[in-house]
mmCIF file of C-alpha atoms in Angstrom:
data_model
loop_
_atom_site.group_PDB
_atom_site.id
_atom_site.type_symbol
_atom_site.label_atom_id
_atom_site.label_comp_id
_atom_site.label_asym_id
_atom_site.label_seq_id
_atom_site.Cartn_x
_atom_site.Cartn_y
_atom_site.Cartn_z
ATOM 1 C CA UNK A 1 74.655 91.883 25.999
ATOM 2 C CA UNK A 2 72.826 91.758 29.367
ATOM 3 C CA UNK A 3 70.479 89.012 30.337
ATOM 4 C CA UNK A 4 67.678 91.284 30.826
ATOM 5 C CA UNK A 5 67.874 92.491 27.127
ATOM 6 C CA UNK A 6 66.539 89.048 26.147
ATOM 7 C CA UNK A 7 62.843 88.272 26.353
ATOM 8 C CA UNK A 8 61.379 86.230 29.307
ATOM 9 C CA UNK A 9 60.980 83.188 27.058
ATOM 10 C CA UNK A 10 64.564 83.380 25.762
ATOM 11 C CA UNK A 11 65.820 83.526 29.428
ATOM 12 C CA UNK A 12 63.812 80.798 30.715
ATOM 13 C CA UNK A 13 63.010 78.632 27.853
ATOM 14 C CA UNK A 14 64.596 75.478 29.062
ATOM 15 C CA UNK A 15 62.875 75.426 32.422
ATOM 16 C CA UNK A 16 59.472 76.411 30.836
ATOM 17 C CA UNK A 17 59.521 73.652 28.261
ATOM 18 C CA UNK A 18 60.408 71.102 30.937
ATOM 19 C CA UNK A 19 57.795 72.444 33.177
ATOM 20 C CA UNK A 20 55.268 72.175 30.300
ATOM 21 C CA UNK A 21 56.307 68.558 29.703
ATOM 22 C CA UNK A 22 55.762 67.811 33.489
ATOM 23 C CA UNK A 23 52.402 69.398 33.635
ATOM 24 C CA UNK A 24 51.283 67.377 30.494
ATOM 25 C CA UNK A 25 52.722 64.103 31.647
ATOM 26 C CA UNK A 26 51.482 64.348 35.245
ATOM 27 C CA UNK A 27 47.936 65.164 34.038
ATOM 28 C CA UNK A 28 48.044 62.232 31.642
ATOM 29 C CA UNK A 29 49.264 60.115 34.376
ATOM 30 C CA UNK A 30 46.533 61.176 36.774
ATOM 31 C CA UNK A 31 43.767 60.545 34.171
ATOM 32 C CA UNK A 32 44.954 57.229 32.905
ATOM 33 C CA UNK A 33 45.763 56.252 36.562
ATOM 34 C CA UNK A 34 42.196 57.017 37.461
ATOM 35 C CA UNK A 35 40.725 55.061 34.582
ATOM 36 C CA UNK A 36 43.095 51.975 35.508
ATOM 37 C CA UNK A 37 42.190 52.173 39.167
ATOM 38 C CA UNK A 38 38.462 52.240 38.443
ATOM 39 C CA UNK A 39 38.776 49.237 36.182
ATOM 40 C CA UNK A 40 40.480 47.363 39.033
ATOM 41 C CA UNK A 41 37.660 48.453 41.422
ATOM 42 C CA UNK A 42 34.954 47.216 38.798
ATOM 43 C CA UNK A 43 36.815 43.868 38.533
ATOM 44 C CA UNK A 44 36.539 43.496 42.380
ATOM 45 C CA UNK A 45 32.853 44.430 42.266
ATOM 46 C CA UNK A 46 33.584 47.785 44.126
ATOM 47 C CA UNK A 47 32.203 51.277 43.598
ATOM 48 C CA UNK A 48 34.236 53.402 41.290
ATOM 49 C CA UNK A 49 35.677 56.742 42.628
ATOM 50 C CA UNK A 50 35.591 60.349 41.278
ATOM 51 C CA UNK A 51 38.662 61.986 39.638
ATOM 52 C CA UNK A 52 39.073 64.427 42.629
ATOM 53 C CA UNK A 53 39.029 61.474 45.081
ATOM 54 C CA UNK A 54 41.578 59.578 43.001
ATOM 55 C CA UNK A 55 44.008 62.440 43.338
ATOM 56 C CA UNK A 56 44.044 61.824 47.077
ATOM 57 C CA UNK A 57 44.184 58.008 46.846
ATOM 58 C CA UNK A 58 47.191 55.839 47.717
ATOM 59 C CA UNK A 59 47.207 54.662 44.174
ATOM 60 C CA UNK A 60 48.042 58.065 42.813
ATOM 61 C CA UNK A 61 50.288 59.274 45.583
ATOM 62 C CA UNK A 62 52.391 55.960 45.469
ATOM 63 C CA UNK A 63 52.728 56.204 41.703
ATOM 64 C CA UNK A 64 53.708 59.697 41.624
ATOM 65 C CA UNK A 65 56.211 59.887 44.542
ATOM 66 C CA UNK A 66 57.944 56.642 43.717
ATOM 67 C CA UNK A 67 59.105 58.390 40.504
ATOM 68 C CA UNK A 68 59.938 61.736 42.286
ATOM 69 C CA UNK A 69 61.924 59.617 44.879
ATOM 70 C CA UNK A 70 64.222 57.914 42.354
ATOM 71 C CA UNK A 71 64.726 61.129 40.376
ATOM 72 C CA UNK A 72 65.873 63.112 43.380
ATOM 73 C CA UNK A 73 68.053 60.154 44.619
ATOM 74 C CA UNK A 74 69.689 60.103 41.216
ATOM 75 C CA UNK A 75 70.440 63.863 41.281
ATOM 76 C CA UNK A 76 71.658 63.667 44.800
ATOM 77 C CA UNK A 77 74.084 61.003 44.192
ATOM 78 C CA UNK A 78 75.118 62.574 40.810
ATOM 79 C CA UNK A 79 75.924 66.011 42.356
ATOM 80 C CA UNK A 80 77.894 64.471 45.276
ATOM 81 C CA UNK A 81 79.776 61.644 43.385
ATOM 82 C CA UNK A 82 80.948 63.981 40.622
ATOM 83 C CA UNK A 83 82.834 66.063 43.217
ATOM 84 C CA UNK A 84 85.477 63.281 43.673
ATOM 85 C CA UNK A 85 84.895 60.573 41.115
ATOM 86 C CA UNK A 86 86.063 60.691 37.643
ATOM 87 C CA UNK A 87 85.445 58.936 34.241
ATOM 88 C CA UNK A 88 88.094 59.528 31.563
ATOM 89 C CA UNK A 89 86.753 60.817 28.309
ATOM 90 C CA UNK A 90 83.323 61.640 29.692
ATOM 91 C CA UNK A 91 81.663 65.051 29.216
ATOM 92 C CA UNK A 92 80.031 64.720 32.599
ATOM 93 C CA UNK A 93 83.386 64.333 34.527
ATOM 94 C CA UNK A 94 85.836 66.939 35.840
ATOM 95 C CA UNK A 95 89.372 66.649 34.680
ATOM 96 C CA UNK A 96 91.416 63.887 36.019
ATOM 97 C CA UNK A 97 94.297 66.139 37.345
ATOM 98 C CA UNK A 98 93.503 69.759 37.048
ATOM 99 C CA UNK A 99 91.442 71.826 39.431
ATOM 100 C CA UNK A 100 88.358 73.343 37.807
ATOM 101 C CA UNK A 101 86.442 76.494 38.262
ATOM 102 C CA UNK A 102 83.777 74.740 40.575
ATOM 103 C CA UNK A 103 86.517 73.745 42.898
ATOM 104 C CA UNK A 104 87.763 77.270 43.646
ATOM 105 C CA UNK A 105 86.930 78.957 47.024
ATOM 106 C CA UNK A 106 84.114 81.460 46.741
ATOM 107 C CA UNK A 107 84.991 85.164 46.889
ATOM 108 C CA UNK A 108 82.673 87.991 47.795
ATOM 109 C CA UNK A 109 81.907 90.440 44.993
ATOM 110 C CA UNK A 110 79.090 92.969 44.163
ATOM 111 C CA UNK A 111 77.424 90.375 41.901
ATOM 112 C CA UNK A 112 77.954 87.372 44.204
ATOM 113 C CA UNK A 113 74.831 85.858 45.870
ATOM 114 C CA UNK A 114 74.144 87.139 49.356
ATOM 115 C CA UNK A 115 75.303 84.043 51.208
ATOM 116 C CA UNK A 116 78.774 84.406 49.702
ATOM 117 C CA UNK A 117 78.816 88.025 50.993
ATOM 118 C CA UNK A 118 77.559 86.934 54.397
ATOM 119 C CA UNK A 119 80.300 84.188 54.934
ATOM 120 C CA UNK A 120 80.485 81.908 57.950
ATOM 121 C CA UNK A 121 78.061 79.133 58.458
ATOM 122 C CA UNK A 122 75.512 80.609 55.996
ATOM 123 C CA UNK A 123 78.128 80.264 53.158
ATOM 124 C CA UNK A 124 79.092 76.656 54.323
ATOM 125 C CA UNK A 125 75.461 75.678 53.857
ATOM 126 C CA UNK A 126 75.006 77.613 50.548
ATOM 127 C CA UNK A 127 78.121 75.883 49.257
ATOM 128 C CA UNK A 128 76.362 72.613 49.666
ATOM 129 C CA UNK A 129 72.794 73.755 49.157
ATOM 130 C CA UNK A 130 72.171 71.924 45.914
ATOM 131 C CA UNK A 131 72.953 68.466 47.251
ATOM 132 C CA UNK A 132 71.247 69.299 50.573
ATOM 133 C CA UNK A 133 68.077 70.237 48.802
ATOM 134 C CA UNK A 134 68.083 67.183 46.493
ATOM 135 C CA UNK A 135 68.622 65.093 49.505
ATOM 136 C CA UNK A 136 65.646 66.711 51.463
ATOM 137 C CA UNK A 137 63.439 66.241 48.316
ATOM 138 C CA UNK A 138 64.446 62.671 48.043
ATOM 139 C CA UNK A 139 63.797 61.875 51.643
ATOM 140 C CA UNK A 140 60.416 63.608 51.640
ATOM 141 C CA UNK A 141 59.468 61.792 48.371
ATOM 142 C CA UNK A 142 60.516 58.500 49.929
ATOM 143 C CA UNK A 143 58.226 59.014 52.870
ATOM 144 C CA UNK A 144 55.282 60.095 50.829
ATOM 145 C CA UNK A 145 55.783 57.204 48.513
ATOM 146 C CA UNK A 146 55.686 54.890 51.554
ATOM 147 C CA UNK A 147 52.589 56.463 52.962
ATOM 148 C CA UNK A 148 50.793 56.275 49.513
ATOM 149 C CA UNK A 149 51.843 52.755 48.913
ATOM 150 C CA UNK A 150 50.577 51.724 52.323
ATOM 151 C CA UNK A 151 47.220 53.562 51.824
ATOM 152 C CA UNK A 152 46.875 51.768 48.408
ATOM 153 C CA UNK A 153 47.584 48.415 49.964
ATOM 154 C CA UNK A 154 45.023 48.955 52.654
ATOM 155 C CA UNK A 155 42.457 50.070 49.998
ATOM 156 C CA UNK A 156 43.100 46.801 48.150
ATOM 157 C CA UNK A 157 42.625 44.931 51.377
ATOM 158 C CA UNK A 158 39.287 46.578 52.122
ATOM 159 C CA UNK A 159 37.952 45.715 48.642
ATOM 160 C CA UNK A 160 39.054 42.127 49.161
ATOM 161 C CA UNK A 161 37.790 41.926 52.732
ATOM 162 C CA UNK A 162 41.276 41.298 54.122
ATOM 163 C CA UNK A 163 42.770 42.745 57.322
ATOM 164 C CA UNK A 164 44.483 46.023 57.190
ATOM 165 C CA UNK A 165 48.249 46.191 57.703
ATOM 166 C CA UNK A 166 50.128 48.669 60.002
ATOM 167 C CA UNK A 167 52.651 51.006 58.372
ATOM 168 C CA UNK A 168 55.479 49.236 60.334
ATOM 169 C CA UNK A 169 54.413 45.791 59.042
ATOM 170 C CA UNK A 170 53.908 47.249 55.509
ATOM 171 C CA UNK A 171 57.540 48.447 55.583
ATOM 172 C CA UNK A 172 58.841 44.882 55.936
ATOM 173 C CA UNK A 173 56.849 43.601 53.036
ATOM 174 C CA UNK A 174 58.235 43.235 49.544
ATOM 175 C CA UNK A 175 55.795 45.245 47.670
ATOM 176 C CA UNK A 176 57.156 48.784 48.729
ATOM 177 C CA UNK A 177 60.672 47.758 48.244
ATOM 178 C CA UNK A 178 59.927 46.309 44.779
ATOM 179 C CA UNK A 179 58.389 49.615 43.716
ATOM 180 C CA UNK A 180 61.411 51.339 45.169
ATOM 181 C CA UNK A 181 64.165 49.414 43.542
ATOM 182 C CA UNK A 182 62.514 49.142 40.246
ATOM 183 C CA UNK A 183 62.744 52.860 39.854
ATOM 184 C CA UNK A 184 66.085 53.236 41.445
ATOM 185 C CA UNK A 185 67.811 50.857 39.091
ATOM 186 C CA UNK A 186 66.485 52.707 36.019
ATOM 187 C CA UNK A 187 67.915 55.916 37.275
ATOM 188 C CA UNK A 188 71.323 54.488 37.966
ATOM 189 C CA UNK A 189 71.301 53.054 34.479
ATOM 190 C CA UNK A 190 70.339 56.367 32.799
ATOM 191 C CA UNK A 191 73.238 58.063 34.669
ATOM 192 C CA UNK A 192 75.580 55.352 33.630
ATOM 193 C CA UNK A 193 74.407 55.896 30.106
ATOM 194 C CA UNK A 194 75.039 59.725 30.026
ATOM 195 C CA UNK A 195 78.472 59.244 31.692
ATOM 196 C CA UNK A 196 79.688 56.523 29.421
ATOM 197 C CA UNK A 197 78.121 57.383 26.157
ATOM 198 C CA UNK A 198 79.320 61.089 26.297
ATOM 199 C CA UNK A 199 82.893 59.529 25.924
ATOM 200 C CA UNK A 200 82.228 58.379 22.370
ATOM 201 C CA UNK A 201 79.051 60.173 21.119
ATOM 202 C CA UNK A 202 78.399 63.800 20.545
ATOM 203 C CA UNK A 203 75.511 66.207 20.130
ATOM 204 C CA UNK A 204 76.445 69.388 18.470
ATOM 205 C CA UNK A 205 75.159 72.430 20.315
ATOM 206 C CA UNK A 206 74.424 70.665 23.618
ATOM 207 C CA UNK A 207 76.363 71.664 26.782
ATOM 208 C CA UNK A 208 76.015 68.007 27.927
ATOM 209 C CA UNK A 209 78.287 67.002 25.035
ATOM 210 C CA UNK A 210 81.811 67.547 24.295
ATOM 211 C CA UNK A 211 82.689 69.404 21.111
ATOM 212 C CA UNK A 212 82.162 67.289 18.050
ATOM 213 C CA UNK A 213 85.795 67.223 17.183
ATOM 214 C CA UNK A 214 87.106 66.526 20.709
ATOM 215 C CA UNK A 215 89.212 63.414 21.183
ATOM 216 C CA UNK A 216 87.435 60.396 22.849
ATOM 217 C CA UNK A 217 89.761 60.551 25.861
ATOM 218 C CA UNK A 218 89.311 64.351 26.479
ATOM 219 C CA UNK A 219 87.697 64.512 29.817
ATOM 220 C CA UNK A 220 85.092 67.256 30.594
ATOM 221 C CA UNK A 221 83.134 69.409 28.174
ATOM 222 C CA UNK A 222 86.288 71.107 26.878
#
């Protein structure tokens, strides 16, 4: 049965559900962040800001992109490290000894993506395009998080009648790095969780789990 014989929802339901979750979550974050930021402004005897102004504020930008940053870092490292590193018994690891389908050299075929048919440097980039894209998204999110956090710090300084700080000086202060590492550590822990727990635990029907009857030390999804 061809993919086109299924409905659009059936073909894309996983992406669509997560997109819906994302829209709901970021809308809720924006609304509650706006309320929380205005509470802080009132406590400092400053004027409240409107919702549209809040969406361009350092408070919202920093909070949003510090999370994006950690997620894209997680995926960049996960994609790259699973090329060569192994975890015996994990559904998230390649086999300890055998070459797998993802390791084979690409071959041009009528159904292959066009970079495979093109070959050369185009194929070389395409062969690493997933990790490259995640790395670019991570670096962009890191930079926007830095910018947003810096703007938020200076907005607080204005309210408190304190001097503004330059971007360079802000980069040497602990606030930005505290925001950064508190997100990174949670991402590393979550990856450790799925890698290690998939050795012993199962979820029937999930491609992220080994078959329920698979031995604990069977590495890979089987």
